[in-house]
CSV table of C-alpha atoms in Angstrom, one decimal:
chain,number,residue,atom,x,y,z
A,880,MET,CA,0.0,0.0,0.0
A,881,ASP,CA,1.4,3.3,-1.0
A,882,THR,CA,2.2,6.1,1.6
A,883,VAL,CA,0.6,9.5,1.0
A,884,VAL,CA,3.2,12.3,1.1
A,885,ALA,CA,1.9,15.8,2.1
A,886,ARG,CA,2.8,18.5,-0.5
A,887,LYS,CA,4.5,21.7,1.0
A,888,ASN,CA,2.8,25.0,0.4
A,889,LYS,CA,5.4,27.3,-1.3
A,890,LYS,CA,3.2,30.3,-0.7
A,891,ASN,CA,3.5,30.0,3.1
A,892,LYS,CA,7.2,29.5,2.8
A,893,TYR,CA,7.6,32.9,0.9
A,894,LEU,CA,5.5,34.7,3.5
A,895,LEU,CA,7.7,33.5,6.4
A,896,VAL,CA,10.7,34.8,4.6
A,897,ALA,CA,9.2,38.2,3.4
A,898,LEU,CA,7.6,39.2,6.7
A,899,PRO,CA,10.9,39.6,8.7
A,900,LEU,CA,12.4,41.5,5.8
A,901,PHE,CA,9.4,43.9,5.6
A,902,LEU,CA,9.5,44.5,9.3
A,903,LEU,CA,13.3,45.2,9.2
A,904,VAL,CA,12.8,47.7,6.3
A,905,GLY,CA,9.9,49.4,8.1
A,906,TYR,CA,12.1,49.7,11.2
A,907,PHE,CA,14.8,51.4,9.3
A,908,VAL,CA,12.4,53.7,7.6
A,909,PHE,CA,10.7,54.7,10.8
A,910,SER,CA,14.0,55.3,12.5
A,911,SER,CA,15.2,57.5,9.7
A,912,LEU,CA,12.0,59.5,9.9
A,913,THR,CA,11.9,59.9,13.6
A,914,LYS,CA,15.6,60.3,14.3
A,915,LYS,CA,16.7,63.9,14.9
A,916,ARG,CA,19.1,65.2,12.3
A,917,SER,CA,22.5,65.7,14.0
A,918,LEU,CA,25.9,67.0,13.0
A,919,ASP,CA,29.4,66.7,14.6
A,920,VAL,CA,31.1,70.0,15.3
A,921,LYS,CA,34.3,71.0,17.0
A,922,LYS,CA,34.0,73.1,20.2
A,923,GLY,CA,36.7,75.4,18.9
A,924,GLU,CA,34.5,76.4,15.9
A,925,ILE,CA,31.7,77.7,18.0
A,926,THR,CA,31.1,80.4,20.6
A,927,VAL,CA,29.2,79.5,23.8
A,928,LYS,CA,27.6,82.1,26.1
A,929,THR,CA,25.8,81.9,29.4
A,930,VAL,CA,22.3,83.3,29.8
A,931,GLU,CA,22.4,86.0,32.6
A,932,ASN,CA,20.0,87.8,34.8
A,933,ASN,CA,21.4,91.3,34.5
A,934,TYR,CA,20.5,94.9,34.1
A,935,PHE,CA,19.2,95.7,30.6
A,936,GLU,CA,19.4,99.2,29.2
A,937,ASP,CA,17.9,100.0,25.9
A,938,PHE,CA,20.4,102.3,24.1
A,939,ILE,CA,21.9,102.8,20.6
A,940,VAL,CA,25.4,103.9,19.6
A,941,PHE,CA,26.1,106.1,16.6
A,942,GLN,CA,28.7,108.5,15.3
A,943,ALA,CA,28.0,112.3,15.4
A,944,LYS,CA,30.1,115.2,14.2
A,945,VAL,CA,30.7,118.5,15.9
A,946,GLU,CA,29.1,121.6,14.2
A,947,PRO,CA,28.8,125.2,15.4
A,948,LEU,CA,25.6,125.9,17.3
A,949,ASN,CA,24.5,128.6,14.9
A,950,SER,CA,25.3,128.9,11.2
A,951,MET,CA,24.0,131.0,8.3
A,952,LEU,CA,24.1,130.1,4.6
A,953,LEU,CA,25.7,132.5,2.1
A,954,ASN,CA,23.3,132.6,-0.8
A,955,VAL,CA,23.8,134.5,-4.1
A,956,ILE,CA,21.0,137.2,-4.3
A,957,GLU,CA,21.8,138.3,-7.8
A,958,GLY,CA,22.8,135.6,-10.3
A,959,GLY,CA,26.0,136.0,-12.2
A,960,SER,CA,29.6,134.8,-12.7
A,961,ILE,CA,32.3,135.2,-10.0
A,962,GLN,CA,34.5,138.1,-10.9
A,963,GLU,CA,36.5,138.6,-7.7
A,964,ILE,CA,37.1,136.6,-4.5
A,965,PHE,CA,38.3,138.5,-1.4
A,966,ILE,CA,38.7,135.8,1.3
A,967,GLU,CA,39.5,132.1,1.6
A,968,ASN,CA,37.6,129.2,3.2
A,969,GLY,CA,38.2,129.1,6.9
A,970,ASP,CA,38.9,132.8,7.4
A,971,PHE,CA,37.2,134.8,10.2
A,972,VAL,CA,35.2,137.7,8.8
A,973,GLN,CA,33.3,140.6,10.3
A,974,LYS,CA,29.7,141.6,9.5
A,975,GLY,CA,29.5,143.5,6.2
A,976,GLN,CA,33.0,142.4,5.0
A,977,PRO,CA,33.1,141.8,1.2
A,978,LEU,CA,33.5,138.1,0.3
A,979,ALA,CA,33.1,137.9,-3.5
A,980,ARG,CA,31.9,140.0,-6.4
A,981,LEU,CA,29.7,138.7,-9.2
A,982,TYR,CA,29.2,140.2,-12.7
A,983,ASN,CA,26.0,140.1,-14.9
A,984,PRO,CA,26.0,142.6,-17.7
A,985,ASN,CA,22.3,141.9,-18.6
A,986,SER,CA,21.1,142.5,-15.1
A,987,GLU,CA,23.2,145.7,-14.8
A,988,LEU,CA,21.8,147.0,-18.1
A,989,GLY,CA,18.3,146.2,-16.9
A,990,TYR,CA,19.0,148.1,-13.6
A,991,MET,CA,20.2,151.2,-15.6
A,992,THR,CA,17.1,151.1,-17.8
A,993,GLN,CA,14.8,150.9,-14.8
A,994,GLU,CA,16.7,153.6,-12.9
A,995,THR,CA,16.4,156.0,-15.9
A,996,ALA,CA,12.7,155.3,-16.2
A,997,MET,CA,12.1,155.9,-12.5
A,998,ILE,CA,14.1,159.2,-12.5
A,999,GLU,CA,12.1,160.4,-15.5
A,1000,GLN,CA,8.8,159.6,-13.8
A,1001,ILE,CA,9.9,161.4,-10.6
A,1002,ASN,CA,10.8,164.5,-12.8
A,1003,ASN,CA,7.4,164.3,-14.5
A,1004,LEU,CA,5.7,164.3,-11.1
A,1005,ASN,CA,7.8,167.3,-10.0
A,1006,LYS,CA,6.8,169.2,-13.1
A,1007,ALA,CA,3.1,168.4,-12.5
A,1008,LYS,CA,3.4,169.6,-9.0
A,1009,LEU,CA,5.1,172.8,-10.2
A,1010,ASP,CA,2.4,173.4,-12.7
A,1011,LEU,CA,-0.2,173.2,-10.0
A,1012,ARG,CA,1.7,175.7,-7.9
A,1013,THR,CA,2.0,178.0,-10.9
A,1014,GLN,CA,-1.7,177.7,-11.5
A,1015,GLU,CA,-2.4,178.7,-7.8
A,1016,LEU,CA,-0.1,181.6,-8.1
A,1017,ASN,CA,-1.8,182.9,-11.3
A,1018,LEU,CA,-5.2,182.6,-9.6
A,1019,ALA,CA,-3.9,184.5,-6.6
A,1020,LYS,CA,-2.6,187.3,-9.0
A,1021,ASP,CA,-6.0,187.4,-10.7
A,1022,LEU,CA,-7.7,187.7,-7.3
A,1023,VAL,CA,-5.5,190.6,-6.3
A,1024,ALA,CA,-6.5,192.4,-9.6
A,1025,ILE,CA,-10.2,191.7,-9.1
A,1026,GLU,CA,-10.1,192.9,-5.5
A,1027,HIS,CA,-8.4,196.1,-6.7
A,1028,ASP,CA,-11.2,196.6,-9.2
A,1029,TYR,CA,-13.8,195.9,-6.6
A,1030,LEU,CA,-12.3,198.4,-4.2
A,1031,ASP,CA,-12.2,201.1,-6.9
A,1032,SER,CA,-15.8,200.4,-7.8
A,1033,LYS,CA,-16.8,200.6,-4.1
A,1034,SER,CA,-15.0,203.9,-3.7
A,1035,LEU,CA,-16.7,205.3,-6.8
A,1036,TYR,CA,-20.0,203.9,-5.5
A,1037,ASP,CA,-19.7,205.7,-2.2
A,1038,LEU,CA,-18.7,209.0,-3.8
A,1039,SER,CA,-21.4,208.8,-6.5
A,1040,GLU,CA,-24.0,208.1,-3.8
A,1041,LYS,CA,-23.1,211.4,-2.0
A,1042,LEU,CA,-23.0,213.3,-5.3
A,1043,TYR,CA,-26.3,211.9,-6.4
A,1044,LYS,CA,-28.0,212.9,-3.1
A,1045,GLU,CA,-26.6,216.4,-3.6
A,1046,GLU,CA,-27.9,216.3,-7.2
A,1047,ILE,CA,-24.4,216.9,-8.6
A,1048,ILE,CA,-24.5,213.9,-10.9
A,1049,SER,CA,-27.3,212.6,-13.0
A,1050,LYS,CA,-29.5,209.6,-12.3
A,1051,ASN,CA,-28.1,207.9,-15.3
A,1052,GLU,CA,-24.4,208.1,-14.0
A,1053,TRP,CA,-25.5,206.9,-10.6
A,1054,GLU,CA,-27.2,203.8,-12.0
A,1055,LYS,CA,-24.1,203.0,-14.1
A,1056,THR,CA,-22.0,203.3,-11.0
A,1057,GLN,CA,-24.4,201.0,-9.1
A,1058,GLU,CA,-24.3,198.4,-11.9
A,1059,ASN,CA,-20.5,198.5,-12.1
A,1060,PHE,CA,-20.3,198.0,-8.3
A,1061,ARG,CA,-22.7,195.1,-8.3
A,1062,PHE,CA,-20.8,193.5,-11.2
A,1063,GLN,CA,-17.4,193.8,-9.4
A,1064,LYS,CA,-18.9,192.5,-6.2
A,1065,GLU,CA,-20.4,189.4,-7.8
A,1066,ARG,CA,-17.2,188.9,-9.9
A,1067,LYS,CA,-15.1,189.0,-6.8
A,1068,ASN,CA,-17.3,186.4,-5.0
A,1069,ILE,CA,-17.3,184.0,-7.9
A,1070,ILE,CA,-13.5,184.2,-8.3
A,1071,GLN,CA,-13.0,183.7,-4.6
A,1072,GLN,CA,-15.2,180.6,-4.7
A,1073,SER,CA,-13.4,179.3,-7.8
A,1074,ILE,CA,-10.0,179.9,-6.3
A,1075,GLN,CA,-11.0,178.1,-3.1
A,1076,LYS,CA,-12.2,175.0,-5.1
A,1077,GLU,CA,-9.1,175.1,-7.2
A,1078,LYS,CA,-6.9,175.2,-4.1
A,1079,GLN,CA,-8.8,172.2,-2.6
A,1080,ALA,CA,-8.4,170.2,-5.8
A,1081,ASN,CA,-4.8,171.1,-6.2
A,1082,GLN,CA,-4.1,170.1,-2.6
A,1083,ILE,CA,-5.6,166.6,-3.3
A,1084,GLN,CA,-3.5,166.3,-6.5
A,1085,ILE,CA,-0.4,167.4,-4.8
A,1086,SER,CA,-0.9,165.0,-2.0
A,1087,GLN,CA,-1.3,162.2,-4.5
A,1088,ILE,CA,1.8,163.3,-6.4
A,1089,ASN,CA,3.7,163.3,-3.1
A,1090,GLN,CA,2.6,159.8,-2.4
A,1091,SER,CA,3.6,158.7,-5.9
A,1092,GLN,CA,6.9,160.4,-5.5
A,1093,ALA,CA,7.6,158.7,-2.2
A,1094,ILE,CA,6.8,155.3,-3.7
A,1095,MET,CA,9.0,156.0,-6.7
A,1096,GLN,CA,11.8,157.2,-4.5
A,1097,LYS,CA,11.6,154.1,-2.3
A,1098,SER,CA,11.6,151.9,-5.4
A,1099,LEU,CA,14.6,153.7,-6.7
A,1100,GLU,CA,16.4,153.2,-3.4
A,1101,ILE,CA,15.5,149.5,-3.5
A,1102,LEU,CA,16.7,149.3,-7.1
A,1103,ARG,CA,20.0,151.0,-6.2
A,1104,SER,CA,20.3,148.7,-3.2
A,1105,ASN,CA,19.8,145.6,-5.4
A,1106,LYS,CA,22.6,146.8,-7.6
A,1107,LYS,CA,24.9,146.3,-4.6
A,1108,ASN,CA,23.8,142.6,-4.4
A,1109,PHE,CA,26.5,141.7,-6.9
A,1110,LEU,CA,28.9,142.2,-4.0
A,1111,VAL,CA,28.4,139.3,-1.6
A,1112,THR,CA,29.1,140.5,2.0
A,1113,ALA,CA,29.1,138.7,5.4
A,1114,PRO,CA,25.7,138.9,7.0
A,1115,LEU,CA,27.3,138.4,10.4
A,1116,SER,CA,30.6,137.9,12.1
A,1117,GLY,CA,32.1,134.3,12.2
A,1118,ARG,CA,34.2,131.8,10.3
A,1119,ILE,CA,33.7,131.0,6.7
A,1120,SER,CA,33.1,127.3,5.9
A,1121,SER,CA,32.2,125.3,2.7
A,1122,PHE,CA,33.3,128.4,0.8
A,1123,GLU,CA,34.5,127.3,-2.6
A,1124,PRO,CA,33.5,129.7,-5.3
A,1125,VAL,CA,35.3,129.4,-8.7
A,1126,LEU,CA,36.3,132.5,-10.7
A,1127,GLY,CA,34.2,132.7,-13.9
A,1128,LYS,CA,31.7,130.1,-12.7
A,1129,ASN,CA,28.1,131.2,-13.1
A,1130,TYR,CA,25.8,131.0,-10.0
A,1131,ILE,CA,22.0,131.4,-10.1
A,1132,ALA,CA,20.1,133.6,-7.7
A,1133,GLY,CA,19.5,131.8,-4.4
A,1134,GLU,CA,22.4,129.3,-4.8
A,1135,SER,CA,24.6,128.8,-1.8
A,1136,ILE,CA,28.3,129.4,-2.0
A,1137,GLY,CA,29.2,128.7,1.6
A,1138,LYS,CA,28.1,129.4,5.2
A,1139,ILE,CA,29.2,131.4,8.2
A,1140,ASP,CA,29.6,129.6,11.5
A,1141,VAL,CA,29.0,131.6,14.6
A,1142,MET,CA,31.8,130.5,16.9
A,1143,LYS,CA,29.7,130.6,20.1
A,1144,GLY,CA,28.9,127.0,21.2
A,1145,TYR,CA,28.7,123.7,19.4
A,1146,LYS,CA,26.2,120.9,18.7
A,1147,LEU,CA,26.4,117.4,17.4
A,1148,MET,CA,24.8,116.2,14.1
A,1149,ALA,CA,24.3,112.5,13.4
A,1150,ASP,CA,22.8,110.3,10.7
A,1151,VAL,CA,20.9,107.4,12.4
A,1152,ASP,CA,19.6,104.3,10.8
A,1153,GLU,CA,15.9,104.5,9.9
A,1154,PHE,CA,15.2,101.5,12.1
A,1155,TYR,CA,15.4,103.8,15.2
A,1156,LEU,CA,13.2,106.5,13.8
A,1157,GLU,CA,10.2,105.7,16.0
A,1158,LYS,CA,12.5,105.2,19.1
A,1159,VAL,CA,14.4,108.5,19.0
A,1160,SER,CA,12.6,111.7,20.2
A,1161,GLU,CA,13.5,115.2,21.5
A,1162,GLY,CA,14.6,115.3,25.2
A,1163,GLN,CA,16.3,111.9,25.3
A,1164,LYS,CA,19.6,111.8,27.2
A,1165,GLY,CA,22.9,110.4,26.0
A,1166,GLU,CA,26.6,110.6,26.6
A,1167,VAL,CA,29.9,110.9,24.8
A,1168,GLU,CA,33.5,110.3,25.9
A,1169,TYR,CA,35.8,113.3,25.7
A,1170,LYS,CA,39.3,113.3,26.9
A,1171,GLY,CA,38.7,110.6,29.4
A,1172,GLN,CA,35.5,112.0,30.8
A,1173,THR,CA,31.8,111.4,30.2
A,1174,VAL,CA,29.9,114.4,28.8
A,1175,LYS,CA,26.1,114.4,28.9
A,1176,VAL,CA,24.2,115.3,25.7
A,1177,GLU,CA,20.5,115.7,24.9
A,1178,VAL,CA,18.5,115.3,21.7
A,1179,THR,CA,17.2,118.7,20.7
A,1180,LYS,CA,15.8,118.0,17.2
A,1181,VAL,CA,14.8,115.0,15.1
A,1182,ILE,CA,14.5,115.5,11.4
A,1183,PRO,CA,12.2,112.6,10.3
A,1184,GLU,CA,13.0,112.9,6.6
A,1185,VAL,CA,14.7,109.6,5.6
A,1186,LYS,CA,17.5,109.7,3.0
A,1187,ASN,CA,19.5,106.7,1.9
A,1188,GLY,CA,18.0,104.8,4.9
A,1189,ARG,CA,19.0,107.3,7.5
A,1190,PHE,CA,17.6,110.3,9.3
A,1191,GLN,CA,19.2,113.3,11.0
A,1192,VAL,CA,19.4,113.9,14.8
A,1193,GLU,CA,20.7,117.1,16.5
A,1194,LEU,CA,22.1,117.0,20.0
A,1195,ASN,CA,23.3,119.7,22.4
A,1196,PHE,CA,25.8,119.4,25.2
A,1197,SER,CA,23.8,119.4,28.5
A,1198,GLU,CA,26.6,120.5,30.7
A,1199,GLY,CA,27.4,124.2,30.9
A,1200,LYS,CA,31.2,123.8,31.2
A,1201,GLU,CA,33.4,125.0,28.3
A,1202,LEU,CA,34.7,122.3,26.0
A,1203,ASP,CA,37.7,122.8,23.8
A,1204,LEU,CA,36.0,121.5,20.7
A,1205,ARG,CA,36.8,121.8,17.0
A,1206,GLN,CA,34.4,121.6,14.1
A,1207,GLY,CA,34.5,118.3,12.4
A,1208,LEU,CA,35.4,116.2,15.4
A,1209,SER,CA,33.6,112.9,15.6
A,1210,PHE,CA,32.1,111.3,18.7
A,1211,GLY,CA,30.5,108.0,19.5
A,1212,VAL,CA,27.1,108.9,21.1
A,1213,ARG,CA,25.5,106.4,23.5
A,1214,LEU,CA,21.8,107.4,23.4
A,1215,LEU,CA,19.5,106.0,26.1
A,1216,LEU,CA,16.1,104.8,25.0
A,1217,SER,CA,14.9,103.4,28.3
A,1218,GLU,CA,15.8,103.2,32.0
A,1219,LYS,CA,17.7,100.2,33.4
A,1220,THR,CA,15.6,97.1,34.2
A,1221,LYS,CA,16.8,93.8,35.5
A,1222,THR,CA,15.8,90.9,33.3
A,1223,THR,CA,17.1,87.7,31.5
A,1224,VAL,CA,19.7,88.7,28.9
A,1225,LEU,CA,22.0,87.0,26.4
A,1226,SER,CA,25.2,88.5,24.8
A,1227,LYS,CA,24.7,89.4,21.2
A,1228,GLY,CA,25.9,87.0,18.5
A,1229,SER,CA,25.6,86.3,14.8
A,1230,PHE,CA,23.1,83.4,15.3
A,1231,ASN,CA,20.3,85.9,15.2
A,1232,GLN,CA,21.0,86.6,11.5
A,1233,ASP,CA,20.2,82.9,10.6
A,1234,THR,CA,17.3,82.2,13.0
A,1235,ALA,CA,15.6,85.6,13.2
A,1236,GLY,CA,15.6,85.2,16.9
A,1237,GLU,CA,13.1,82.3,16.8
A,1238,TRP,CA,15.4,79.4,18.0
A,1239,ILE,CA,18.8,78.6,19.4
A,1240,PHE,CA,21.1,75.7,20.3
A,1241,VAL,CA,21.2,75.0,24.0
A,1242,VAL,CA,24.2,73.1,25.3
A,1243,GLU,CA,23.4,69.9,27.2
A,1244,GLY,CA,26.6,68.1,28.1
A,1245,ASP,CA,28.4,67.0,24.9
A,1246,LYS,CA,25.4,68.0,22.8
A,1247,ALA,CA,23.6,71.1,21.8
A,1248,VAL,CA,19.9,70.8,21.2
A,1249,ARG,CA,17.7,73.1,19.1
A,1250,ARG,CA,15.1,75.0,21.1
A,1251,ASN,CA,12.4,77.7,20.3
A,1252,ILE,CA,12.9,81.0,22.0
A,1253,LYS,CA,11.4,84.5,21.9
A,1254,LEU,CA,13.6,87.7,22.0
A,1255,GLY,CA,12.5,91.2,23.1
A,1256,ARG,CA,14.5,94.4,23.0
A,1257,GLU,CA,18.1,94.6,22.1
A,1258,ASN,CA,21.0,97.0,22.5
A,1259,PRO,CA,24.6,96.8,21.1
A,1260,LEU,CA,25.5,94.3,23.9
A,1261,TYR,CA,22.5,92.1,24.8
A,1262,TYR,CA,19.3,90.6,23.6
A,1263,GLU,CA,16.4,90.5,26.1
A,1264,ILE,CA,15.1,87.0,26.5
A,1265,LEU,CA,11.3,86.7,26.9
A,1266,GLU,CA,10.7,83.0,26.5
A,1267,GLY,CA,12.6,79.7,26.1
A,1268,LEU,CA,15.8,80.3,28.2
A,1269,LYS,CA,16.7,80.4,31.9
A,1270,GLU,CA,19.5,82.0,33.8
A,1271,GLY,CA,22.7,79.9,33.8
A,1272,GLU,CA,21.9,77.9,30.6
A,1273,LYS,CA,24.6,77.9,28.0
A,1274,VAL,CA,23.9,78.5,24.3
A,1275,ILE,CA,25.7,78.8,21.1
A,1276,THR,CA,25.8,82.4,19.8
A,1277,SER,CA,28.1,82.0,16.8
A,1278,SER,CA,26.8,81.7,13.2
A,1279,TYR,CA,24.2,79.0,12.3
A,1280,LYS,CA,24.8,79.3,8.6
A,1281,ASP,CA,25.7,75.5,8.3
A,1282,TYR,CA,23.2,74.4,11.0
A,1283,LYS,CA,19.8,75.7,9.7
A,1284,ASN,CA,18.4,72.2,9.1
A,1285,ILE,CA,20.2,70.5,12.0
A,1286,GLU,CA,18.4,69.7,15.3
A,1287,VAL,CA,21.3,68.3,17.4
A,1288,LEU,CA,25.0,69.3,17.4
A,1289,ASN,CA,27.4,66.7,18.7
A,1290,LEU,CA,30.2,68.7,20.4
A,1291,LYS,CA,33.6,67.1,19.9
């Protein structure tokens, strides 16, 4: 009798072999996905700092230059080309001292034409006023003659009246005398009234002529004064700076050719990064180092106009003592933006450029582990730590350029 031999199932055999392989591959895939990315670095290549609990003072540091407290620009009033230069840049000048002379033939010819026209108008007004005076004089002469005729007729009237009553003259002669006296009397009254009105009208015209003459005379004086504007003079006493006119060069009216610095006190002028525009305001205190001593300064003006990413700040020296300063000296200004407060701080480093202050590597033994943090204010020395770090912890503050996608650093 034949023995029945059981046939092996090849399918089960393949499953027993494939299952362990699948589990092994899955393990490696899971491990690769869950394992933190790490990198070996040498301790000598990194900078490690300790988180501190220290006083934080919000301040900025910038460079400022010394300038005179008061200055005045030298502007060309009448355009023209430089004909003469009388002083040099840096000279001390007195008020009214000639500095340079300009030449403009077209303007000078225009001034001469205007001056001639004004003088002619003034002469015409004088002639009109003289004619009115002559007219008044002629009327006065006429009035004298008329009064003389009136007095003669009155004398004749009085005499004829007596003679007529004594019947020496005829009635016809008496009536003629009466008529002549009446005529001379009315004539005199009419002429007197006419002369009075003429005088009043002439007075009004003369007053108007005088006003016109005064205006013309003032205009003439201004015109003659403007002719002097070709000579540039010092508006006040001080030292000339930025004065670089060139012989023969043409300057337009209103163009600046330099400035005069009043050597009575100094100020500081600085260009500050626009990032601090909202943080800097008038009245803020600061300090500079001068010959080994700290000198207090104060912001007196903020010019908010931003040019090339910077805005201007003006500061005055707060202390009244005399300082032996020179224009153009440069100082490093330490400007305080807030009072001192004690908080958690970390020394500044280049890590922030790569992390935007959102994470940092915290040293834990021979490793440095990535951790999320939150930074607050900053000054040239410290970052203020708001979240993620504690006092005494050590962190890496050097550049993270090669560690952006790494989660653990193995310190060797």
